[in-house]
Coordinates of C-alpha atoms in Angstrom, one line a residue:
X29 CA -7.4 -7.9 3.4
X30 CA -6.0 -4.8 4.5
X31 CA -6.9 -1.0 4.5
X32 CA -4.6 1.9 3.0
X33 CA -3.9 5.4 3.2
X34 CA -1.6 7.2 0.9
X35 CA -1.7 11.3 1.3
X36 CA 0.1 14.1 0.6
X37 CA 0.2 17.8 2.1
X38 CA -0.4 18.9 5.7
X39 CA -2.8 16.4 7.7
X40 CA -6.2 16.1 7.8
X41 CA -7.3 15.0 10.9
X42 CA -10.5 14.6 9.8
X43 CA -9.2 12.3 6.7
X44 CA -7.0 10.1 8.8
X45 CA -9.5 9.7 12.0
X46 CA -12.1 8.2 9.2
X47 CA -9.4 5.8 8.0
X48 CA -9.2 4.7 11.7
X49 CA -12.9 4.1 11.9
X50 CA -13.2 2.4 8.2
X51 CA -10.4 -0.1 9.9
X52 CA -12.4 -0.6 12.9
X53 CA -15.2 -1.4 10.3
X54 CA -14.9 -1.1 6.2
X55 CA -18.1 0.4 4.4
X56 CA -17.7 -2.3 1.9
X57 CA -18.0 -5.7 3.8
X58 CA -18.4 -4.6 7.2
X59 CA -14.7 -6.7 7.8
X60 CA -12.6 -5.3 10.8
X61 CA -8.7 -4.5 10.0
X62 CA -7.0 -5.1 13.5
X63 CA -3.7 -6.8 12.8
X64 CA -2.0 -4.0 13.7
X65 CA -1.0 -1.1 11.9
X66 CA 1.5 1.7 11.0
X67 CA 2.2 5.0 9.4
X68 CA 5.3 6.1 7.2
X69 CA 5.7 9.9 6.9
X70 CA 8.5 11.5 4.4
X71 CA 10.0 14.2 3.1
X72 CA 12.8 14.7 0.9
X73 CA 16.0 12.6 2.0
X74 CA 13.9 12.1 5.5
X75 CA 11.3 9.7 6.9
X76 CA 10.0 8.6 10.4
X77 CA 7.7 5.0 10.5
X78 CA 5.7 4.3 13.7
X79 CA 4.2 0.6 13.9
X80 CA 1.6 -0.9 16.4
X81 CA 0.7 -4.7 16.7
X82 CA -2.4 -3.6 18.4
X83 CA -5.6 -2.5 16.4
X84 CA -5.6 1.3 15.3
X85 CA -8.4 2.4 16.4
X86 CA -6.8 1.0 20.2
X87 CA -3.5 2.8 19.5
X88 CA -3.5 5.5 17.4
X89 CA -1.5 8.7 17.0
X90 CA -1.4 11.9 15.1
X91 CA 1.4 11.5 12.8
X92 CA 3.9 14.9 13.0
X93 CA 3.1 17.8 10.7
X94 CA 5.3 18.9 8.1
X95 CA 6.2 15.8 5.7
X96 CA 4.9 15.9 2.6
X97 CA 4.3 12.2 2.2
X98 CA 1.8 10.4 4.6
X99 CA 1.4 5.9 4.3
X100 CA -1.3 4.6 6.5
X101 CA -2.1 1.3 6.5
X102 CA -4.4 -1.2 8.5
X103 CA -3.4 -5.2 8.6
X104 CA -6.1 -7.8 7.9
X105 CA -3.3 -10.2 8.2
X106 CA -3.2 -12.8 5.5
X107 CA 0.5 -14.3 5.2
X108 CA 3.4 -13.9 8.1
X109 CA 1.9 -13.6 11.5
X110 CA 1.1 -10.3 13.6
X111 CA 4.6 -8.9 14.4
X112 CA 6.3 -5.6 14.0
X113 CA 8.4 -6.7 11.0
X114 CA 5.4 -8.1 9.6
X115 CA 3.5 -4.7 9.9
X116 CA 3.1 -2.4 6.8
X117 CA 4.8 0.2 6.0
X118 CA 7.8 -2.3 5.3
X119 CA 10.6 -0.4 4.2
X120 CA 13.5 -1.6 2.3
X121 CA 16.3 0.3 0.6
X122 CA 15.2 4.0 -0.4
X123 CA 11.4 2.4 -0.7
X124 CA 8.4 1.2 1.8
X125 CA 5.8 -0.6 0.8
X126 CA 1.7 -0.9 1.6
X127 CA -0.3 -3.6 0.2
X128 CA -3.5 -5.0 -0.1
X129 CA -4.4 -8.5 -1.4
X130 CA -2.7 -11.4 -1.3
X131 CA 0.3 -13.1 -3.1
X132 CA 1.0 -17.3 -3.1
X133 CA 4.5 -16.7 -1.7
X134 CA 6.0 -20.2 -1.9
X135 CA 5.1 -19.8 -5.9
X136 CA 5.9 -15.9 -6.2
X137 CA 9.4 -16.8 -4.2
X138 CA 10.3 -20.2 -6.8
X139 CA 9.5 -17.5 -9.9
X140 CA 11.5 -15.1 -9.1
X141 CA 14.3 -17.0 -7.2
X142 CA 14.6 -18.5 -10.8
X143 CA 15.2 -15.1 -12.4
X144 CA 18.3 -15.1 -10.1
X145 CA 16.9 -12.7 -7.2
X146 CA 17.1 -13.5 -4.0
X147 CA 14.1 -14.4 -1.9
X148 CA 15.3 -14.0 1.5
X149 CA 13.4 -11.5 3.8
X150 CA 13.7 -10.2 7.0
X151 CA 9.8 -10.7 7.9
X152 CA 7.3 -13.6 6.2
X153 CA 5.0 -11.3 4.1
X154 CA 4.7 -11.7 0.4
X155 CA 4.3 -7.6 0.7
X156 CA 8.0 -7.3 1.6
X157 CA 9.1 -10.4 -0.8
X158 CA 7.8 -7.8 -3.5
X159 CA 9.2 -5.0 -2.6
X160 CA 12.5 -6.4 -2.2
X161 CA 12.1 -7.8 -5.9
X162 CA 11.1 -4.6 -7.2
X163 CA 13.8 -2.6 -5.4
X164 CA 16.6 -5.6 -6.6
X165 CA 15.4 -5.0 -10.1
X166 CA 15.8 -1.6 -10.4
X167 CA 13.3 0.5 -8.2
X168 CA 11.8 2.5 -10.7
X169 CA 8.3 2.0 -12.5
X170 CA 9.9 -0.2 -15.6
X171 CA 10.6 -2.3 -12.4
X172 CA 7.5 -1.8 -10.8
X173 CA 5.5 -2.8 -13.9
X174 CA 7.5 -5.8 -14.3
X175 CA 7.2 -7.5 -10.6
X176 CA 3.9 -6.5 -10.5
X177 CA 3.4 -8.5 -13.8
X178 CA 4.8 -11.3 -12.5
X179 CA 3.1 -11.3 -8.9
X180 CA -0.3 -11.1 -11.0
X181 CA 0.0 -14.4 -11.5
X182 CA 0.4 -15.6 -8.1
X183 CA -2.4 -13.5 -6.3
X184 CA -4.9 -15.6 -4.1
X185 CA -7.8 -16.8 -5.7
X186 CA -9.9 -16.3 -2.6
X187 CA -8.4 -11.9 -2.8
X188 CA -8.2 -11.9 -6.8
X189 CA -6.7 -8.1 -6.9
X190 CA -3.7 -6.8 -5.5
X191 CA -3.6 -2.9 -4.5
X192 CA 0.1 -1.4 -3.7
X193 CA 1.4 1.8 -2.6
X194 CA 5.6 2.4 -3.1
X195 CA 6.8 5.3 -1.6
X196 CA 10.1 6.4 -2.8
X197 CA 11.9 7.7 0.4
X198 CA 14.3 10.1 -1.6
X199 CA 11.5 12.0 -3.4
X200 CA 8.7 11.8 -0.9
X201 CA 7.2 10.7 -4.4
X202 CA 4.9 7.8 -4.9
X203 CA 3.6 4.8 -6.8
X204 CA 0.1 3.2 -6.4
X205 CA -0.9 0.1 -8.8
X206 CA -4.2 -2.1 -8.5
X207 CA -5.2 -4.9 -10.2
X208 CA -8.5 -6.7 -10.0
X209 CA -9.8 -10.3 -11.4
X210 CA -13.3 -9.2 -10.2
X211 CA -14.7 -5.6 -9.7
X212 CA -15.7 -6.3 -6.5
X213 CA -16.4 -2.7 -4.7
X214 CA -14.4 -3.6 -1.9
X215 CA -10.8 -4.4 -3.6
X216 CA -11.5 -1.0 -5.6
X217 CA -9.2 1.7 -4.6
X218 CA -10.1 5.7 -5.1
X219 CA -8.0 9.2 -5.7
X220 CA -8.8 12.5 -6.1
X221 CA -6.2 15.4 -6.3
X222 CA -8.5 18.5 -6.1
X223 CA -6.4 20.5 -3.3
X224 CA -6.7 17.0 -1.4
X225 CA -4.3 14.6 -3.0
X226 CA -4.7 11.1 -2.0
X227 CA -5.7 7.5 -2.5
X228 CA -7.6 5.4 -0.5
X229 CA -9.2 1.6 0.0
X230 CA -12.4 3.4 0.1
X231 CA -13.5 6.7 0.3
X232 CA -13.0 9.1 3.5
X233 CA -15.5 11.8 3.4
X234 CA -17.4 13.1 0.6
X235 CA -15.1 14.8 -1.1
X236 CA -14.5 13.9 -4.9
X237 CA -13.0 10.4 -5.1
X238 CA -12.7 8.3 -8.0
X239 CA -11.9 5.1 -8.7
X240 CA -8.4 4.1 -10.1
X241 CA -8.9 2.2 -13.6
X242 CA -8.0 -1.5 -13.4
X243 CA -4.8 -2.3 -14.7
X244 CA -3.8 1.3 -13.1
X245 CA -0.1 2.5 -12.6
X246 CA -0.3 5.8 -10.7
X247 CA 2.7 8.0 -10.1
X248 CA 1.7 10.6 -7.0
X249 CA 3.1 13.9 -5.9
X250 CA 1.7 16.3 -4.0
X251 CA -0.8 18.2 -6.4
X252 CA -1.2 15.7 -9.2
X253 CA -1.7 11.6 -10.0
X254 CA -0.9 10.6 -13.3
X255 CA -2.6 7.3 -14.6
X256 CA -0.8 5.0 -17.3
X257 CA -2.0 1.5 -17.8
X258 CA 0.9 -1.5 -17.1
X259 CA -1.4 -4.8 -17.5
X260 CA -4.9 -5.3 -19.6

């Protein structure tokens, strides 16, 4: 299980030293995120990606000002060992991914090798094996519904949900999809967009976040989240 971050606009430092201290310690099940961790932050046609193996709240830095796309995420880690090319962000083509939840990879790898993709990654997460999928397919959300629907069936009994952020690196722009087998408060993400636009694992402050609907296919820009469904 894994923490994530996904904001847009100037920094909050106050928004982004609570997601280091809900790392060190979630608010849902108390469980401690330490696999290491990194932070993507874009702009149009620009991004810069900083990755630590050590636990965030150990080695953490203020991201630069002035992108307009920020991805935070802290590693639980699950599948593929604690490396940098296993540490999310993972970015691949004009896309990087965060996830949360776990895939089967061995079965999501035999599914869609058979639909005539290929499977080989650089690092061992199932994160990256879907990204690469979804950016092979086409990289847009047609694509994104469609790996999405197809990883769905794969997802670890013992994590039944999978949250992902996709941030397209050419736009700045951004995806976010969950999907839960158990409304369990803790694989629940939440958004708000009221001057503060962001989603997060949990919320940050008090500020007014609200859960994303399950089955949710959010597209994110700075200023507004718009919500269709992609799986019932």
């Amino acid at each position: 299980m894994c923490r994530i971050l996904l904001f847009f606009g100037d920094p909050r430092p106050s928004l982004f030293r609570s997601f280091v201290e809900i790392s060190r310690r979630d608010r849902t099940l108390g469980l401690s995120h330490g696999s290491g961790w990194g932070v993507l932050y874009a702009r149009e046609g620009e991004y810069g990606l900083y990755k630590s193996v050590k636990p965030i709240w150990e080695s953490y830095i203020d991201p630069p000002s002035g992108y307009k796309l920020y991805l935070l995420h802290s590693r639980l880690a699950s599948v593929g060992g604690i490396s940098p090319g296993n540490t999310h962000p993972i970015v691949y083509g004009d896309f990087a991914i965060a996830h949360n939840g776990t895939f089967r990879r061995e079965e999501l790898a035999r599914e869609l090798k058979g639909m005539g993709l290929d499977v080989r990654t650089g690092g061992a997460t199932d994160s990256e094996l879907f990204l690469k999928a979804f950016v092979d397919m086409g990289g847009d959300a047609e694509a994104l519904e469609e790996v999405a629907k197809i990883a769905a069936r794969h997802m670890d009994p013992e994590e039944p949900m999978m949250n992902i952020a996709i941030a397209d690196l050419r736009t700045a722009d951004a995806y976010f999809l969950t999907y839960r087998l158990v409304e369990e408060p803790h694989y629940v993400p939440v958004a708000r967009a009221d001057g503060v636009t962001a989603v997060a694992s949990e919320p940050l402050d008090d500020g007014p976040w609200s859960p994303l609907p399950n089955g949710a296919l959010a597209k994110i820009s700075s200023g507004s989240i718009r919500v269709t469904k992609f799986i019932t």
